């Protein structure tokens, strides 16, 4: 350590107690060159070597740092950021969650041409908000290689929840492989990194618990669908090292505190492909903000953070002891680990990885009833009712959804019994297989009144009318508040779509996969309520329905069955309108869906404190809605934030157009 480093670190540690509350942060991350504040910034993107857990690797870094420097801004300021490209390829920076003119959003080919090698691009915009955000490349796969950093925007009027000290906790995944090689492997064999598949031993254990016939039927069903119940994450701990602020588990990043302090932890998931389950054993957390915006405080012991989401929590450690921050990947193949401690060098016990979860028929929106495999081209019919004891849930349980928790006011069976869903009769909820060329026709209508949409409407998709095999534009749109037929628009069921959800349900009130039976508190989306009333309480005048679609065998990801490179046109929003965007996840994976340029209100219940977010994780087999006010003119990216899914085509453009041009 040279004299300058020694003085910098000594100053940072020795004067921490003298700093204002917003600046009391870990000196190793927020002092010296690691933190930049003010109104003008110079950032340089270059290729560098980094060391992760003692091993060297190639990275794309901003100002030579992993993560990139913390940018500390203040609400209301006018910013100028000059970004110089020192790479041999184009680069960019997207200011994730920041409201700004679309020309400053940083998406190459959409909002600007990108930053050419040797060139500098100047971003300029006013800050309209405060909170925890982040920035990252939107060029190629540079985000996977380390091109990301945190942002804190100080509120003009102070914090609603007081705290004494704060830390950024930036979670990410790192691979020593070239990211393009990772993608190539996934294209060749989508489960290349899944080393947690079911074994012969699992089969015999299932047979012992459930009986041989049930175990065989279960395996035959999954085999016929060519799907894998352990397919939780595409890229796993077999190649990933999970990081906290650029540090691997062996590095053990540590944040210091004094007993009795209220410590604000700003969690940012900057991973390329990893969803994390976060907990601090022995230390409850109070969630105070989500995606940068304040929420009414809610206490929890664990929360899931999707890629690109942010959660701010406040903890109050009273004991002179260390605590382990655990961020476990949702497939349980690895974890990021850090420590909160009163003194440097202290550690706490690191819990073992919990057993990996497995998917169920609910994750295919096929829970209960019979699943017609003949209609799907599989040549046989098998029961879709599954024994949860055999799936590692520990018991066979009623998996109907608690509608009281979802704001529906009662508990109802969400299986395929439509009488229980308020349809007044039991109906076949398969898709129109005749129209799809599968040889039989079934009713796909759904009761929107039973789902909390306030009316009953037929949302089945007549694929003959929708024109299979053609390119799509804005999904299925209809006026949400009037009993009219949906506007029919094109939907492709070509090779990019291998399954459609037969009975999708709202799962916002459900715990994430693998956390269903944890004895402690687990945060769910319906726990979140915005601190301030929603700024726009108009009912939506229009509804657009988009389907999340895939072919895992070919590693094809898309919206409405069409990848981004083959889309005809944008999804059109009209300036000033209030609309509802409904997403149906036809895949067996959760997808963190991000809308650039605007926040949306998550439709958790009928009140004016819906959580406002820019990114939402849509669970497998889920149908959920967000309400959007189209108040940002221009073209905006809308995509899955799993990097390789976006790269494969799960992206669209939302175009907010002036009324005069509609």
XYZ file of C-alpha atoms in Angstrom:
662
model
C 0.000 0.000 0.000
C 1.501 3.360 -0.980
C 1.295 6.558 1.070
C -1.671 7.950 -0.872
C -3.715 4.755 -0.419
C -2.856 4.651 3.287
C -3.945 8.263 3.817
C -7.131 7.760 1.792
C -8.195 4.670 3.703
C -7.240 6.132 7.079
C -9.186 9.296 6.337
C -12.210 7.326 5.166
C -12.302 5.061 8.247
C -11.342 7.692 10.803
C -13.833 10.341 9.747
C -16.835 8.151 8.942
C -18.637 9.188 12.116
C -18.171 12.880 11.185
C -19.784 12.586 7.752
C -23.447 13.412 7.137
C -25.758 10.392 7.291
C -26.019 10.010 3.514
C -22.245 9.727 3.150
C -21.490 7.295 5.971
C -20.544 4.390 3.748
C -17.798 1.847 3.450
C -14.539 3.656 2.724
C -13.337 0.812 0.500
C -16.271 1.399 -1.827
C -17.248 5.032 -1.487
C -14.012 6.944 -0.813
C -11.362 8.251 -3.178
C -11.732 7.241 -6.799
C -14.582 4.821 -6.152
C -17.201 7.552 -5.621
C -17.932 10.425 -7.989
C -20.323 13.211 -7.103
C -21.292 16.605 -8.449
C -22.930 17.606 -11.726
C -20.221 16.823 -14.294
C -18.573 13.452 -14.769
C -15.931 11.897 -17.004
C -16.225 8.149 -17.498
C -13.939 5.928 -19.559
C -14.824 2.410 -20.761
C -11.877 0.071 -21.322
C -10.773 -3.558 -21.246
C -8.944 -4.527 -18.058
C -7.806 -7.521 -16.056
C -9.541 -8.186 -12.728
C -8.978 -10.633 -9.889
C -11.981 -12.486 -8.493
C -11.343 -14.747 -5.498
C -7.658 -14.731 -6.378
C -8.096 -15.655 -10.057
C -7.456 -13.321 -13.014
C -9.982 -12.638 -15.761
C -10.781 -10.257 -18.630
C -13.309 -7.501 -17.986
C -14.946 -4.419 -19.495
C -14.760 -1.708 -16.852
C -15.664 1.935 -16.312
C -12.728 3.974 -14.961
C -10.912 0.689 -14.420
C -13.192 -0.362 -11.552
C -15.435 -3.352 -10.765
C -18.144 -2.335 -10.170
C -17.942 1.013 -11.959
C -17.701 4.093 -9.715
C -20.650 4.969 -7.522
C -22.289 8.068 -9.012
C -23.872 10.188 -6.281
C -26.323 12.721 -7.661
C -28.906 15.071 -6.172
C -32.555 15.388 -7.189
C -33.179 18.443 -9.356
C -29.608 18.780 -10.659
C -28.743 19.120 -14.339
C -26.112 16.477 -15.174
C -23.411 16.240 -17.812
C -21.648 12.895 -18.267
C -18.898 12.468 -20.865
C -18.342 8.791 -21.717
C -15.148 7.936 -23.628
C -14.844 4.580 -25.394
C -11.366 3.014 -25.095
C -12.518 -0.364 -26.393
C -12.039 -1.758 -29.909
C -15.819 -2.189 -30.264
C -18.857 0.025 -29.726
C -20.124 0.638 -26.215
C -22.921 2.506 -24.409
C -24.324 3.343 -20.999
C -27.995 2.988 -20.062
C -29.109 4.807 -16.891
C -31.382 2.121 -15.518
C -34.599 3.489 -13.981
C -33.685 7.144 -14.544
C -36.402 9.300 -16.152
C -34.827 11.271 -18.993
C -35.265 12.195 -22.686
C -35.205 9.090 -24.845
C -32.151 10.378 -26.756
C -30.171 10.060 -23.476
C -31.381 6.534 -22.614
C -28.330 4.841 -24.104
C -29.743 1.969 -26.206
C -27.714 1.616 -29.438
C -29.755 1.442 -32.616
C -32.850 2.694 -30.853
C -32.177 5.947 -29.005
C -28.680 6.763 -30.289
C -26.061 5.153 -32.564
C -23.809 3.953 -29.743
C -20.313 5.150 -28.861
C -17.724 4.213 -31.479
C -14.159 3.201 -30.505
C -12.071 6.275 -29.715
C -15.124 8.539 -29.506
C -16.820 10.339 -26.602
C -20.554 10.767 -26.142
C -22.005 13.389 -23.792
C -25.153 12.602 -21.856
C -27.109 15.552 -20.473
C -30.344 15.397 -18.493
C -32.165 16.803 -15.443
C -32.840 14.604 -12.407
C -36.559 14.260 -11.708
C -36.341 11.658 -8.935
C -34.346 10.249 -6.051
C -33.438 6.756 -4.898
C -31.213 3.767 -5.670
C -30.499 3.036 -9.344
C -27.674 1.722 -11.503
C -26.067 2.013 -14.916
C -24.780 -0.558 -17.388
C -23.837 -1.208 -20.980
C -26.574 -1.946 -23.505
C -24.045 -3.095 -26.121
C -23.558 -6.777 -26.857
C -22.788 -8.794 -23.717
C -20.534 -6.217 -22.017
C -22.780 -6.130 -18.964
C -21.744 -9.723 -18.189
C -18.076 -8.689 -18.332
C -18.323 -6.068 -15.580
C -19.709 -2.966 -17.307
C -22.109 -1.850 -14.558
C -22.144 0.498 -11.567
C -24.417 1.948 -8.831
C -26.236 5.277 -8.620
C -27.581 7.075 -5.552
C -29.794 10.111 -6.120
C -30.177 12.160 -2.937
C -33.730 13.407 -2.300
C -34.256 17.154 -2.346
C -36.383 17.076 0.839
C -34.543 14.449 2.884
C -35.280 10.803 3.650
C -38.637 9.538 4.919
C -36.901 6.793 6.936
C -33.899 7.990 9.010
C -30.641 6.031 9.082
C -27.126 6.467 10.456
C -25.001 4.677 7.879
C -25.505 3.161 4.424
C -23.918 0.660 2.071
C -24.377 -0.293 -1.539
C -24.775 -4.080 -1.866
C -24.382 -4.682 -5.593
C -25.005 -8.319 -6.507
C -23.733 -9.785 -9.766
C -22.560 -12.957 -11.472
C -19.102 -13.369 -12.950
C -17.795 -15.953 -15.389
C -14.199 -16.456 -16.496
C -15.610 -17.718 -19.815
C -16.106 -15.345 -22.716
C -19.806 -14.299 -22.560
C -20.240 -15.022 -26.265
C -18.962 -18.547 -25.675
C -21.528 -18.931 -22.885
C -24.293 -17.884 -25.276
C -23.014 -20.224 -27.994
C -23.103 -23.131 -25.537
C -26.692 -22.317 -24.594
C -27.709 -22.257 -28.258
C -26.172 -25.688 -28.776
C -27.523 -27.233 -25.572
C -29.783 -25.115 -23.384
C -29.135 -27.136 -20.214
C -25.370 -27.099 -20.674
C -24.824 -25.517 -17.236
C -27.497 -27.470 -15.343
C -25.701 -30.043 -13.207
C -28.579 -30.384 -10.748
C -30.845 -32.577 -12.836
C -32.888 -35.389 -11.340
C -31.051 -38.684 -10.960
C -31.889 -42.383 -10.703
C -31.652 -41.955 -6.941
C -34.339 -39.267 -7.091
C -36.556 -41.645 -9.058
C -36.280 -44.397 -6.468
C -36.980 -41.936 -3.660
C -40.076 -40.709 -5.528
C -41.211 -44.279 -6.128
C -40.835 -45.054 -2.420
C -42.844 -42.000 -1.392
C -45.495 -41.990 -4.112
C -45.501 -45.432 -5.605
C -43.853 -46.751 -8.749
C -46.751 -45.931 -11.083
C -46.921 -42.284 -10.009
C -43.165 -41.858 -10.268
C -43.131 -43.375 -13.768
C -46.089 -41.260 -14.872
C -44.343 -38.115 -13.643
C -41.156 -38.900 -15.561
C -43.108 -39.774 -18.708
C -45.028 -36.511 -18.523
C -41.920 -34.341 -18.276
C -40.210 -36.419 -20.958
C -43.156 -36.046 -23.341
C -43.023 -32.277 -22.912
C -39.235 -32.296 -23.403
C -38.936 -30.139 -20.305
C -36.925 -30.410 -17.127
C -38.346 -29.698 -13.651
C -34.887 -28.605 -12.453
C -34.530 -26.015 -15.226
C -34.524 -23.030 -12.845
C -31.600 -21.003 -14.243
C -29.915 -21.134 -17.660
C -26.452 -20.244 -16.367
C -25.479 -21.577 -12.949
C -22.792 -21.761 -10.320
C -20.998 -24.290 -12.494
C -19.470 -21.310 -14.334
C -20.577 -18.337 -12.220
C -18.910 -16.801 -9.190
C -21.480 -14.684 -7.377
C -20.202 -11.268 -6.311
C -20.973 -8.542 -3.768
C -19.540 -5.191 -4.866
C -17.122 -7.014 -7.165
C -15.914 -9.373 -4.417
C -16.274 -13.150 -4.513
C -17.315 -15.228 -1.481
C -13.682 -15.828 -0.495
C -12.962 -12.081 -0.590
C -15.780 -11.527 1.942
C -16.667 -7.862 1.409
C -17.360 -6.345 4.850
C -19.398 -3.325 5.921
C -18.794 -1.919 9.401
C -21.365 -0.665 11.895
C -21.651 0.435 15.496
C -24.173 -1.407 17.655
C -27.458 0.480 17.767
C -27.050 2.179 14.396
C -29.722 2.033 11.721
C -27.934 0.853 8.592
C -29.459 1.330 5.140
C -28.482 -1.419 2.687
C -29.131 -0.563 -0.946
C -29.414 -3.897 -2.767
C -28.948 -3.781 -6.555
C -29.116 -6.895 -8.704
C -26.645 -6.163 -11.506
C -26.336 -9.821 -12.537
C -26.591 -10.905 -16.133
C -28.706 -14.009 -15.473
C -29.055 -14.645 -11.727
C -32.039 -14.073 -9.476
C -31.068 -14.000 -5.796
C -32.825 -14.854 -2.542
C -31.454 -12.500 0.093
C -31.412 -12.927 3.868
C -29.272 -11.940 6.868
C -29.640 -14.758 9.431
C -30.408 -13.323 12.843
C -31.119 -9.811 11.547
C -34.615 -8.740 10.399
C -34.870 -6.336 7.476
C -37.275 -3.444 6.967
C -37.958 -2.784 3.276
C -38.287 0.971 2.668
C -37.859 1.350 -1.098
C -38.261 -0.706 -4.270
C -36.762 0.232 -7.642
C -35.705 3.584 -6.184
C -39.142 4.702 -4.955
C -40.241 4.757 -1.313
C -42.700 2.146 -0.110
C -44.593 1.894 3.147
C -42.112 0.077 5.361
C -42.615 -3.674 5.661
C -40.612 -6.094 7.797
C -39.283 -9.316 6.353
C -36.609 -11.950 6.843
C -35.970 -12.769 3.187
C -36.730 -11.328 -0.218
C -36.106 -12.313 -3.809
C -34.471 -9.723 -6.035
C -34.803 -10.180 -9.780
C -32.188 -9.065 -12.256
C -32.241 -5.227 -12.493
C -34.453 -4.734 -9.429
C -33.337 -2.695 -6.424
C -34.520 -2.934 -2.817
C -33.495 -0.637 0.036
C -33.716 -2.149 3.515
C -32.864 -0.828 6.964
C -31.346 -3.111 9.587
C -30.598 -2.321 13.234
C -27.908 -4.649 14.590
C -27.791 -4.211 18.363
C -25.222 -6.859 19.262
C -21.434 -6.620 18.999
C -21.339 -9.511 16.553
C -20.961 -10.190 12.859
C -23.806 -11.036 10.477
C -23.584 -12.800 7.122
C -25.396 -11.286 4.142
C -26.512 -14.284 2.073
C -27.598 -13.887 -1.565
C -28.398 -17.394 -2.758
C -29.027 -17.975 -6.466
C -32.626 -19.088 -6.983
C -31.482 -22.437 -8.399
C -29.335 -22.967 -5.274
C -26.158 -23.600 -7.287
C -24.162 -20.954 -5.455
C -24.282 -17.787 -3.385
C -22.832 -14.335 -2.987
C -21.672 -13.685 0.549
C -20.688 -10.586 2.526
C -20.455 -9.539 6.184
C -21.758 -6.808 8.438
C -19.520 -6.454 11.485
C -18.547 -3.980 14.224
C -14.830 -4.535 13.521
C -12.727 -5.512 10.486
C -11.837 -9.194 10.246
C -14.911 -10.486 12.051
C -17.019 -13.167 10.363
C -20.226 -15.056 11.066
C -21.320 -18.553 10.137
C -22.102 -18.984 6.440
C -25.172 -21.209 5.981
C -25.067 -24.180 3.663
C -26.859 -23.949 0.330
C -30.435 -25.125 0.673
C -31.662 -28.031 -1.465
C -32.573 -27.073 -5.006
C -36.275 -26.623 -5.786
C -38.127 -28.272 -8.652
C -40.815 -26.940 -10.942
C -44.392 -28.189 -10.840
C -47.345 -28.224 -13.200
C -48.337 -24.886 -11.652
C -45.238 -23.393 -13.270
C -46.671 -24.507 -16.608
C -50.108 -23.113 -15.721
C -51.421 -26.681 -15.897
C -52.143 -27.426 -12.258
C -55.074 -29.813 -11.596
C -57.212 -31.572 -14.141
C -56.061 -33.418 -17.201
C -53.450 -32.210 -19.628
C -54.189 -33.366 -23.155
C -50.814 -34.343 -24.578
C -52.443 -35.632 -27.744
C -53.742 -32.127 -28.380
C -50.210 -30.819 -27.891
C -48.843 -33.295 -30.374
C -47.416 -35.613 -27.713
C -49.660 -38.509 -28.597
C -50.984 -39.309 -25.108
C -53.006 -37.909 -22.270
C -51.563 -37.743 -18.780
C -52.763 -36.345 -15.480
C -51.277 -32.969 -14.604
C -52.104 -33.240 -10.920
C -48.808 -33.648 -9.084
C -47.716 -34.861 -5.681
C -45.863 -32.030 -3.953
C -44.174 -34.455 -1.596
C -42.466 -35.932 -4.627
C -41.299 -32.474 -5.653
C -39.391 -31.776 -2.506
C -42.110 -29.661 -0.905
C -42.330 -32.143 1.964
C -46.041 -32.871 1.690
C -48.921 -33.142 -0.698
C -50.690 -29.816 -0.362
C -53.542 -27.811 -1.771
C -51.834 -25.371 -4.100
C -54.880 -23.239 -4.759
C -54.159 -19.548 -4.460
C -55.252 -17.440 -1.509
C -57.239 -14.708 -3.193
C -57.571 -12.832 0.061
C -53.801 -12.312 -0.087
C -54.209 -11.043 -3.620
C -56.905 -8.587 -2.687
C -59.751 -10.696 -4.062
C -61.298 -11.091 -0.634
C -61.645 -14.875 -0.596
C -59.749 -18.065 -1.109
C -60.486 -19.894 -4.310
C -59.228 -22.979 -6.049
C -57.161 -21.863 -9.019
C -56.965 -25.192 -10.681
C -58.852 -25.805 -13.889
C -62.305 -25.922 -12.275
C -63.891 -22.857 -13.846
C -66.879 -23.098 -11.561
C -64.519 -22.299 -8.708
C -63.217 -19.352 -10.723
C -66.657 -17.802 -11.089
C -67.422 -19.104 -14.567
C -70.468 -20.929 -13.258
C -69.393 -24.165 -14.892
C -66.400 -26.365 -15.353
C -64.865 -25.769 -18.764
C -62.002 -27.077 -20.821
C -59.261 -24.435 -20.641
C -57.049 -25.743 -23.398
C -56.047 -23.552 -26.321
C -57.628 -23.694 -29.753
C -55.587 -26.578 -31.093
C -57.628 -26.854 -34.268
C -56.701 -23.284 -35.144
C -53.107 -24.132 -34.283
C -53.133 -27.255 -36.384
C -53.018 -29.603 -33.390
C -56.191 -31.403 -34.314
C -58.707 -30.321 -31.664
C -60.451 -27.184 -30.475
C -60.917 -26.108 -26.857
C -62.347 -23.066 -25.049
C -59.676 -20.691 -23.725
C -61.902 -18.015 -22.254
C -61.105 -16.679 -18.789
C -63.213 -14.899 -16.160
C -61.686 -11.456 -15.598
C -64.097 -10.726 -12.777
C -62.684 -13.698 -10.880
C -59.188 -12.402 -11.530
C -59.872 -8.946 -10.124
C -60.122 -7.170 -13.483
C -63.652 -6.031 -12.704
C -65.393 -7.581 -15.703
C -65.846 -10.859 -17.482
C -64.227 -10.984 -20.884
C -63.172 -13.628 -23.335
C -59.390 -13.514 -23.513
C -58.987 -16.651 -25.523
C -56.768 -16.276 -28.548
C -58.265 -17.309 -31.892
C -55.032 -18.221 -33.595
C -56.724 -18.722 -36.937
C -57.816 -15.072 -36.828
C -54.469 -13.936 -35.429
C -52.544 -15.304 -38.326
C -49.929 -17.820 -37.263
C -46.530 -17.716 -38.781
C -46.595 -13.942 -39.290
C -44.708 -11.170 -37.565
C -46.335 -9.472 -34.573
C -46.679 -5.853 -33.515
C -48.370 -4.774 -30.300
C -49.959 -7.908 -28.871
C -53.674 -8.356 -28.107
C -55.181 -4.955 -27.261
C -58.671 -4.113 -26.057
C -60.503 -1.497 -24.041
C -60.256 -2.713 -20.457
C -63.312 -0.938 -19.072
C -65.821 -1.895 -21.796
C -67.218 -5.319 -22.787
C -65.892 -5.248 -26.339
C -64.091 -7.809 -28.375
C -60.293 -7.589 -28.121
C -58.509 -6.125 -31.091
C -57.044 -9.117 -32.905
C -53.401 -8.814 -33.843
C -50.829 -11.271 -35.124
C -49.241 -13.923 -32.934
C -46.719 -16.469 -34.129
C -46.787 -20.101 -33.026
C -43.814 -21.073 -35.127
C -40.671 -22.827 -33.887
C -40.145 -20.181 -31.183
C -43.221 -21.330 -29.224
C -43.432 -24.856 -27.861
C -46.195 -24.348 -25.275
C -48.938 -21.936 -24.292
C -50.113 -21.519 -20.705
C -53.418 -23.386 -20.412
C -54.531 -21.800 -17.150
C -52.329 -18.795 -16.244
C -53.105 -17.146 -12.913
C -52.027 -14.086 -10.971
C -49.135 -15.109 -8.683
C -48.087 -11.724 -7.277
C -49.121 -12.808 -3.782
C -47.189 -16.088 -3.921
C -43.770 -16.702 -2.471
C -41.079 -17.415 -5.074
C -40.159 -20.976 -5.980
C -38.190 -22.693 -3.233
C -39.318 -20.275 -0.508
C -42.887 -21.561 -0.149
C -42.261 -23.472 3.063
C -39.656 -21.322 4.773
C -40.711 -20.771 8.426
C -39.715 -17.095 8.376
C -41.248 -14.068 6.649
C -40.713 -13.813 2.885
C -41.523 -10.651 0.935
C -44.036 -10.901 -1.917
C -45.140 -8.171 -4.342
C -48.539 -7.778 -2.663
C -46.711 -6.714 0.530
C -45.526 -3.567 -1.242
C -47.508 -0.328 -1.126
C -46.157 2.956 -2.436
C -45.479 5.501 0.296
C -47.194 8.286 -1.622
C -50.488 7.892 -3.503
C -50.094 6.910 -7.136
C -49.748 10.075 -9.236
C -52.268 8.855 -11.835
C -55.379 7.102 -10.513
C -57.340 7.034 -13.773
C -58.632 3.599 -14.767
C -56.876 2.240 -17.846
C -58.641 3.004 -21.081
C -56.911 0.271 -23.047
C -55.338 -3.108 -22.380
C -52.462 -4.708 -24.270
C -51.703 -8.366 -23.709
C -48.229 -9.743 -24.406
C -47.122 -13.347 -24.153
C -43.660 -14.353 -22.966
C -42.694 -17.242 -25.221
C -39.798 -19.611 -25.777
C -38.385 -22.775 -27.258
C -35.840 -23.920 -24.676
C -34.494 -26.729 -26.869
C -33.328 -24.163 -29.423
C -32.755 -21.426 -26.851
C -35.256 -19.106 -28.545
C -36.835 -16.323 -26.455
C -39.452 -13.850 -27.628
C -42.651 -11.890 -27.065
C -45.737 -13.242 -28.847
C -43.561 -15.878 -30.521
C -41.468 -13.398 -32.512
C -37.896 -12.454 -31.696
C -36.829 -8.822 -31.795
C -35.011 -9.003 -35.132
C -38.210 -10.167 -36.884
C -40.763 -7.783 -35.356
C -42.769 -5.645 -37.789
C -43.192 -2.556 -35.639
C -43.321 -1.118 -32.132
C -45.924 -1.419 -29.421
C -47.668 1.950 -29.680
C -48.623 3.975 -26.611
C -50.536 7.225 -27.124
C -49.217 10.284 -25.334
C -51.014 10.891 -22.046
C -53.106 7.733 -22.115
C -53.522 5.391 -19.162
C -53.266 1.782 -20.270
C -52.950 -1.673 -18.796
C -50.161 -3.987 -19.924
C -50.953 -7.626 -19.180
C -48.208 -10.217 -19.449
C -48.713 -13.957 -19.728
C -45.674 -16.132 -19.074
C -45.892 -19.213 -21.281
C -42.434 -20.378 -20.231
C -41.238 -22.310 -17.190
C -38.779 -19.645 -16.091
C -39.268 -16.370 -14.204
C -38.550 -13.298 -16.323
C -37.587 -9.861 -14.950
C -39.331 -7.554 -17.418
C -38.050 -3.971 -17.672
C -39.678 -0.943 -19.293
C -37.364 1.959 -20.125
C -38.396 5.581 -19.668
C -41.460 5.110 -17.450
C -42.506 3.588 -14.166
C -45.559 1.349 -14.003
C -48.033 0.617 -11.212
C -48.182 -3.091 -10.367
C -51.835 -4.163 -10.160
C -51.724 -5.888 -6.780
C -55.140 -4.682 -5.552
C -57.686 -1.959 -6.175
C -56.192 0.930 -4.206
C -54.162 4.063 -4.942
C -50.930 2.885 -3.353
C -49.906 0.257 -5.905
C -46.131 -0.335 -5.889
C -44.444 1.654 -8.659
C -41.579 -0.142 -10.376
C -39.515 -0.221 -13.557
C -38.799 -3.990 -13.418
C -41.093 -6.863 -12.409
C -40.412 -10.605 -12.169
C -43.162 -12.531 -13.965
C -43.369 -16.042 -12.529
C -43.779 -19.153 -14.699
C -47.382 -19.751 -15.680
C -48.386 -16.303 -14.431
C -50.761 -13.736 -15.851
C -50.261 -10.320 -14.258
C -50.867 -6.672 -15.097
C -49.241 -3.281 -14.701
C -50.804 0.110 -15.390
C -48.761 2.673 -17.311
C -49.173 6.391 -17.929
C -47.650 7.166 -21.328
C -45.965 10.424 -20.337
C -42.551 10.025 -22.021
C -42.486 10.709 -25.755
C -40.109 8.671 -27.858
C -39.010 5.102 -28.469
C -38.178 2.949 -25.443
C -36.771 -0.532 -24.992
C -38.983 -3.129 -23.324
C -37.286 -6.431 -22.601
C -36.460 -9.341 -20.365
C -33.448 -8.336 -18.266
C -31.946 -11.824 -18.343
C -29.113 -10.792 -20.643
C -28.972 -13.902 -22.828
C -32.771 -13.933 -23.210
C -32.697 -10.341 -24.445
C -29.745 -11.177 -26.694
C -31.741 -14.094 -28.137
C -34.716 -11.873 -28.997
C -36.924 -11.260 -25.930
C -37.180 -7.541 -26.549
C -39.609 -5.061 -28.087
C -39.844 -1.319 -28.681
C -42.520 0.788 -26.989
C -43.192 3.946 -28.986
C -44.987 6.777 -27.151
C -46.419 8.921 -29.918
C -48.061 12.356 -29.831
C -51.821 12.280 -30.145
C -51.646 14.454 -33.243
C -49.791 11.759 -35.204
C -52.020 8.817 -34.208
